[in-house]
Amino acid sequence: MRPKGIYIESFGEDEPIVVLVGKLMPIAAMAQVTGPLSRRRQIIAIDLEGHGHRALQTRP
């Protein structure tokens, strides 16, 4: 189950590494790092609300 407001990508195999991208950076901005790492490790990359795949949600 994924918490509301979070987008998660997982790729690669073996021991996992969790990647939380920096301020205003989408997962795609980390491709130069996550691409090579995914050849040896599983990457779990997270976009928080308002970044990349997750548009900022309006709340009442």
PDB file of C-alpha atoms in Angstrom:
ATOM      1  CA  MET A   1       0.000   0.000   0.000  1.00  0.00           C
ATOM      2  CA  ARG A   2       1.367   3.395  -0.982  1.00  0.00           C
ATOM      3  CA  PRO A   3       0.659   6.472   1.105  1.00  0.00           C
ATOM      4  CA  LYS A   4      -1.364   9.180  -0.648  1.00  0.00           C
ATOM      5  CA  GLY A   5       0.860  11.857  -2.180  1.00  0.00           C
ATOM      6  CA  ILE A   6       3.833   9.581  -2.877  1.00  0.00           C
ATOM      7  CA  TYR A   7       4.969   8.061  -6.202  1.00  0.00           C
ATOM      8  CA  ILE A   8       7.398   5.138  -6.048  1.00  0.00           C
ATOM      9  CA  GLU A   9       9.522   3.512  -8.768  1.00  0.00           C
ATOM     10  CA  SER A  10      11.478   0.322  -8.197  1.00  0.00           C
ATOM     11  CA  PHE A  11      14.023  -1.141 -10.600  1.00  0.00           C
ATOM     12  CA  GLY A  12      17.115  -3.327 -10.521  1.00  0.00           C
ATOM     13  CA  GLU A  13      17.755  -6.333  -8.304  1.00  0.00           C
ATOM     14  CA  ASP A  14      19.709  -7.378  -5.194  1.00  0.00           C
ATOM     15  CA  GLU A  15      20.081  -5.310  -1.990  1.00  0.00           C
ATOM     16  CA  PRO A  16      17.797  -2.237  -2.119  1.00  0.00           C
ATOM     17  CA  ILE A  17      18.818   1.406  -1.925  1.00  0.00           C
ATOM     18  CA  VAL A  18      16.100   3.970  -1.168  1.00  0.00           C
ATOM     19  CA  VAL A  19      16.508   7.246  -3.067  1.00  0.00           C
ATOM     20  CA  LEU A  20      14.746  10.359  -1.800  1.00  0.00           C
ATOM     21  CA  VAL A  21      15.311  13.111  -4.334  1.00  0.00           C
ATOM     22  CA  GLY A  22      16.226  16.643  -3.302  1.00  0.00           C
ATOM     23  CA  LYS A  23      14.099  19.744  -3.194  1.00  0.00           C
ATOM     24  CA  LEU A  24      12.201  20.323  -6.452  1.00  0.00           C
ATOM     25  CA  MET A  25      13.925  17.369  -8.158  1.00  0.00           C
ATOM     26  CA  PRO A  26      11.953  14.563  -9.821  1.00  0.00           C
ATOM     27  CA  ILE A  27      13.140  10.946  -9.901  1.00  0.00           C
ATOM     28  CA  ALA A  28      14.256  11.447 -13.524  1.00  0.00           C
ATOM     29  CA  ALA A  29      16.827  14.045 -12.393  1.00  0.00           C
ATOM     30  CA  MET A  30      18.670  11.281 -10.527  1.00  0.00           C
ATOM     31  CA  ALA A  31      19.003   9.014 -13.595  1.00  0.00           C
ATOM     32  CA  GLN A  32      22.775   9.556 -13.872  1.00  0.00           C
ATOM     33  CA  VAL A  33      23.126   8.119 -10.368  1.00  0.00           C
ATOM     34  CA  THR A  34      20.321   5.553 -10.217  1.00  0.00           C
ATOM     35  CA  GLY A  35      20.978   4.095 -13.686  1.00  0.00           C
ATOM     36  CA  PRO A  36      24.486   2.803 -12.925  1.00  0.00           C
ATOM     37  CA  LEU A  37      23.527   1.783  -9.371  1.00  0.00           C
ATOM     38  CA  SER A  38      20.618  -0.315 -10.658  1.00  0.00           C
ATOM     39  CA  ARG A  39      23.063  -2.615 -12.445  1.00  0.00           C
ATOM     40  CA  ARG A  40      24.231  -3.839  -9.013  1.00  0.00           C
ATOM     41  CA  ARG A  41      21.389  -2.945  -6.626  1.00  0.00           C
ATOM     42  CA  GLN A  42      17.619  -2.553  -6.463  1.00  0.00           C
ATOM     43  CA  ILE A  43      16.650   1.131  -6.513  1.00  0.00           C
ATOM     44  CA  ILE A  44      13.510   2.320  -4.758  1.00  0.00           C
ATOM     45  CA  ALA A  45      13.045   5.945  -5.826  1.00  0.00           C
ATOM     46  CA  ILE A  46      10.403   8.164  -4.250  1.00  0.00           C
ATOM     47  CA  ASP A  47       8.769  11.350  -5.580  1.00  0.00           C
ATOM     48  CA  LEU A  48       7.001  13.248  -2.816  1.00  0.00           C
ATOM     49  CA  GLU A  49       3.891  15.339  -3.414  1.00  0.00           C
ATOM     50  CA  GLY A  50       4.637  18.346  -5.626  1.00  0.00           C
ATOM     51  CA  HIS A  51       7.685  16.739  -7.299  1.00  0.00           C
ATOM     52  CA  GLY A  52       8.001  14.830 -10.587  1.00  0.00           C
ATOM     53  CA  HIS A  53       5.073  12.424 -10.982  1.00  0.00           C
ATOM     54  CA  ARG A  54       3.175  13.841  -8.008  1.00  0.00           C
ATOM     55  CA  ALA A  55       1.340  17.097  -8.607  1.00  0.00           C
ATOM     56  CA  LEU A  56       0.696  19.217  -5.545  1.00  0.00           C
ATOM     57  CA  GLN A  57      -2.762  18.318  -4.263  1.00  0.00           C
ATOM     58  CA  THR A  58      -5.210  20.955  -3.094  1.00  0.00           C
ATOM     59  CA  ARG A  59      -6.777  20.325   0.259  1.00  0.00           C
ATOM     60  CA  PRO A  60      -9.938  21.854   1.726  1.00  0.00           C
TER      61      PRO A  60
END
